[in-house]
Amino acid sequence: MQDLIERAAQAIRTARKTIALTGAGISAESGIPTFRDPGGLWDRYDPEEYATIEAFRRDPGKVWRMMKDFTELKTALPNPGHFGLAHLEQLGLLHCIITQNVDNLHQAAGSRDVIEFHGNMRQVVCMSCRKVLPLDEISLKTLPSYCSCGGVFKPAGVFFGEPIPPYALYRSQEEAQSCDLILVIGTSAVVYPAADIPRVAKEAGAQVIEINPEHTDLTDWLADLIIQEKAGIAIPQIIAAIKAIAS
Ligand code: OAD
């Protein structure tokens, strides 16, 4: 493992432009359940019933009540994986993070350039007039909550069947095509178009480093270096190795 950590450190040190794609796994050590691991969110809630835009339109109150249960999202704190990526950015060794997460933990850890590919759950959007408000500014006493225009508020995270926010999609493509190293951290890489980002980067000539304790759809055919370890352990070790090389 130490050899892999050192190779990753060397790759990051020498890359011209490194980006990261993160998924639920990087927040697992903050106590937020992933989606597809055993006991994950989609074991407890059927995504067809709670995570599609059709389901929301059918019964917004039911989806909101499920969302309200996510107290973890409010109380969770960044872990050493999030802090490590923020530190890499400060060192000038990480250009940006493309995250599928909606938990705000990269920003809470101090990362500045975070592309929220699946939107975020700290905001709501009116389904009629498209007004966007911070979640804190609407009442959740009766659900769903309504906008002054009469439209229903929806969490601003992307539901299945909804488009990716155009800016996030456009910028992610740009960054994937122009990087020479991509770190793929804590994602099963099965939800598209996010899962396509490492392939776009690889086809443009980038190296792919995967950090994930489990085997994923990318492990065999795309990753150049595979670190089968938790993000909160591997990322600080990589940073220590970068510092050791530099000293
Ligand atoms: P998944 O739940 O599909 O995958 C989580 C990944 O994290 C798995 O590959 C785990 O092995 C890995 N993992 C678990 N603990 C880890 C740790 N401590 N360190 C590193 N990796 C760890 O989550 P995502 O790939 O993020 O979309 O899911 C993608 C999308 O599917 C989500 O954004 C969400 C969901 O449906 C929408 O809701 C639109």
XYZ file of C-alpha atoms and ligand atoms in Angstrom:
286
model
C 0.000 0.000 0.000
C 2.796 2.454 0.882
C 4.190 2.026 -2.628
C 0.797 2.945 -4.140
C 0.501 5.960 -1.839
C 3.943 7.155 -2.917
C 3.119 6.655 -6.582
C -0.073 8.674 -6.141
C 1.881 11.414 -4.341
C 4.439 11.550 -7.137
C 1.699 11.686 -9.789
C -0.035 14.593 -8.015
C 3.229 16.457 -7.533
C 4.193 16.227 -11.179
C 0.772 16.646 -12.806
C 0.048 19.877 -14.660
C -3.622 19.889 -13.627
C -5.273 17.521 -11.167
C -9.011 17.386 -10.590
C -11.106 15.166 -8.298
C -14.468 13.492 -8.803
C -16.058 12.577 -5.481
C -19.088 10.548 -4.448
C -20.908 9.513 -1.304
C -17.973 7.383 -0.111
C -15.909 10.422 0.846
C -18.645 11.443 3.308
C -19.147 7.940 4.724
C -16.585 8.602 7.452
C -18.617 11.697 8.416
C -21.530 9.393 9.230
C -23.561 10.028 6.075
C -24.785 6.765 4.554
C -23.822 6.035 0.943
C -26.476 5.008 -1.562
C -25.490 1.550 -2.745
C -23.353 -0.008 0.000
C -25.159 -2.602 2.162
C -27.529 -0.692 4.453
C -27.210 2.349 2.176
C -29.963 4.836 1.393
C -31.358 2.884 -1.543
C -31.738 -0.175 0.699
C -33.971 1.867 2.973
C -35.797 3.970 0.402
C -36.836 2.925 -3.078
C -35.337 5.572 -5.396
C -38.313 5.123 -7.755
C -40.541 6.276 -4.925
C -38.392 9.045 -3.487
C -35.684 10.172 -5.863
C -37.331 10.689 -9.247
C -38.860 13.930 -10.386
C -42.067 12.015 -11.240
C -42.264 10.781 -7.632
C -41.799 14.341 -6.392
C -44.530 15.659 -8.704
C -46.822 12.814 -7.626
C -46.432 13.384 -3.881
C -44.089 16.227 -2.900
C -45.097 16.006 0.793
C -43.964 12.368 1.028
C -40.569 13.121 -0.535
C -40.113 16.166 1.716
C -40.902 14.146 4.840
C -38.219 11.630 3.880
C -35.748 14.466 3.243
C -36.500 15.976 6.627
C -35.204 12.756 8.171
C -31.725 13.581 6.951
C -30.601 15.138 10.155
C -27.175 13.663 9.358
C -26.870 16.230 6.596
C -27.271 19.061 9.087
C -25.013 17.755 11.819
C -22.286 16.002 9.815
C -18.786 17.441 9.881
C -16.018 17.121 7.292
C -13.568 14.255 7.813
C -9.836 13.943 7.004
C -10.687 13.062 3.378
C -12.510 16.388 2.846
C -9.847 18.328 4.754
C -7.110 16.610 2.753
C -8.597 17.687 -0.580
C -9.002 21.250 0.718
C -5.337 21.172 1.744
C -4.268 19.929 -1.687
C -6.113 22.868 -3.239
C -4.322 25.288 -0.885
C -0.997 23.739 -1.874
C -1.842 24.469 -5.515
C -1.989 20.736 -6.276
C -5.731 20.353 -6.887
C -7.515 22.491 -9.448
C -11.136 21.722 -8.543
C -13.520 19.111 -7.166
C -16.485 17.814 -9.096
C -18.782 16.312 -6.492
C -21.936 14.268 -6.787
C -22.589 14.974 -3.106
C -25.172 17.443 -1.876
C -23.882 17.649 1.714
C -21.700 20.797 1.511
C -18.843 19.042 3.337
C -16.157 19.916 0.775
C -16.984 23.600 1.214
C -17.179 23.177 5.003
C -13.670 21.725 4.927
C -12.390 24.796 3.076
C -12.386 23.701 -0.568
C -13.103 26.733 -2.721
C -13.645 25.426 -6.220
C -16.376 22.818 -5.883
C -18.617 21.960 -8.817
C -21.891 20.555 -7.466
C -22.848 18.130 -10.212
C -26.082 17.034 -8.539
C -27.030 20.444 -7.148
C -27.346 20.880 -3.399
C -29.839 20.277 -0.646
C -29.220 23.502 1.235
C -31.380 25.360 -1.232
C -34.895 24.969 -2.546
C -36.316 25.890 -5.913
C -39.910 26.803 -6.738
C -41.309 24.389 -9.327
C -43.347 27.217 -10.898
C -41.389 30.478 -10.886
C -37.932 28.795 -10.398
C -37.082 31.135 -7.507
C -34.188 29.730 -5.445
C -34.058 30.224 -1.657
C -31.856 28.911 1.150
C -33.537 25.949 2.854
C -33.383 27.818 6.190
C -35.679 30.515 4.820
C -38.695 28.304 4.246
C -40.973 26.753 6.841
C -40.968 22.972 7.028
C -43.864 22.836 9.508
C -46.346 21.707 6.874
C -44.995 19.837 3.924
C -44.690 20.531 1.113
C -43.900 24.185 1.518
C -45.249 26.660 -1.037
C -43.732 29.709 -2.702
C -45.537 33.061 -2.596
C -46.419 32.454 -6.280
C -48.325 29.305 -5.266
C -45.766 26.864 -6.688
C -44.367 24.020 -4.624
C -40.780 24.189 -3.340
C -38.448 21.326 -4.238
C -35.025 20.618 -2.711
C -32.467 21.972 -5.191
C -30.634 18.664 -5.471
C -30.952 16.891 -8.816
C -33.631 14.186 -8.896
C -33.521 11.269 -11.333
C -35.145 12.475 -14.533
C -33.937 16.054 -14.070
C -31.116 17.616 -16.069
C -27.692 18.290 -14.561
C -27.302 22.030 -13.815
C -25.946 23.369 -17.137
C -22.955 25.216 -15.648
C -21.858 22.124 -13.686
C -22.161 19.928 -16.755
C -20.314 22.334 -19.019
C -17.485 23.042 -16.583
C -17.009 19.403 -15.644
C -16.576 18.495 -19.305
C -14.072 21.331 -19.741
C -12.079 20.310 -16.683
C -12.122 16.609 -17.583
C -10.865 17.358 -21.079
C -8.068 19.624 -19.907
C -6.709 17.808 -16.823
C -3.836 15.340 -16.888
C -4.747 13.593 -13.620
C -8.128 12.762 -12.120
C -8.669 11.374 -8.620
C -11.876 9.346 -8.478
C -12.848 9.060 -4.833
C -15.714 7.240 -3.133
C -18.040 6.720 -6.049
C -19.483 3.513 -7.461
C -19.436 5.289 -10.856
C -22.735 3.900 -12.033
C -24.820 7.083 -12.317
C -24.445 8.925 -15.596
C -23.404 11.444 -16.778
C -21.178 11.854 -13.682
C -19.718 8.384 -14.204
C -18.577 9.435 -17.661
C -16.244 12.165 -16.352
C -13.273 9.811 -15.669
C -13.647 8.295 -19.150
C -13.642 11.742 -20.766
C -10.490 12.614 -18.800
C -8.795 9.342 -19.699
C -9.591 9.734 -23.395
C -8.087 13.215 -23.258
C -4.873 11.637 -21.942
C -5.260 11.931 -18.154
C -4.101 9.386 -15.609
C -6.861 8.003 -13.379
C -6.271 7.276 -9.686
C -9.118 5.583 -7.865
C -9.485 5.729 -4.068
C -12.167 3.337 -2.871
C -12.063 0.362 -0.491
C -14.227 -1.606 -2.933
C -14.031 -2.653 -6.543
C -16.093 -0.406 -8.860
C -17.148 -0.217 -12.492
C -13.971 1.766 -13.202
C -11.448 -0.356 -11.362
C -10.636 -2.826 -14.117
C -10.885 -0.869 -17.294
C -10.075 2.752 -16.462
C -7.992 3.219 -13.330
C -4.204 3.449 -13.718
C -3.626 3.311 -9.983
C -6.032 1.803 -7.476
C -5.818 2.611 -3.784
C -8.195 0.225 -2.029
C -8.518 2.201 1.161
C -10.932 4.602 2.857
C -10.623 8.175 1.619
C -10.144 9.496 5.156
C -7.079 7.299 5.545
C -5.606 7.353 2.028
C -5.797 11.101 1.332
C -3.872 12.212 4.460
C -1.277 9.514 3.717
C -0.851 10.826 0.174
C -0.385 14.357 1.499
C 2.211 13.149 4.004
C 4.030 11.410 1.137
C 3.911 14.576 -0.992
C 5.451 16.530 1.879
C 8.087 13.852 2.430
C 9.115 14.012 -1.255
C 9.278 17.815 -1.121
C 11.416 17.984 2.018
P -22.686 5.053 -4.085
O -23.390 4.738 -2.831
O -23.220 4.478 -5.339
O -21.164 4.586 -3.969
C -20.383 4.904 -2.847
C -18.986 4.381 -3.095
O -18.181 4.819 -2.017
C -18.872 2.861 -3.174
O -18.103 2.502 -4.306
C -18.124 2.500 -1.872
O -17.264 1.376 -2.026
C -17.333 3.756 -1.637
N -16.944 3.991 -0.235
C -17.585 3.633 0.903
N -16.924 4.089 1.979
C -15.827 4.746 1.526
C -14.766 5.460 2.140
N -14.686 5.582 3.465
N -13.823 6.027 1.345
C -13.903 5.914 -0.011
N -14.891 5.270 -0.649
C -15.836 4.698 0.108
O -22.564 6.650 -4.165
P -22.264 7.579 -5.428
O -21.332 6.907 -6.371
O -21.890 8.901 -4.912
O -27.557 10.715 -7.227
O -23.699 7.665 -6.081
C -23.880 8.452 -7.235
C -25.257 9.049 -7.253
O -26.237 8.013 -7.042
C -25.547 10.021 -6.131
O -25.057 11.309 -6.382
C -27.050 10.013 -6.084
C -27.276 8.529 -6.158
O -28.479 8.105 -6.671
C -28.790 11.248 -7.219
O -29.535 11.118 -6.259
C -29.138 11.993 -8.459
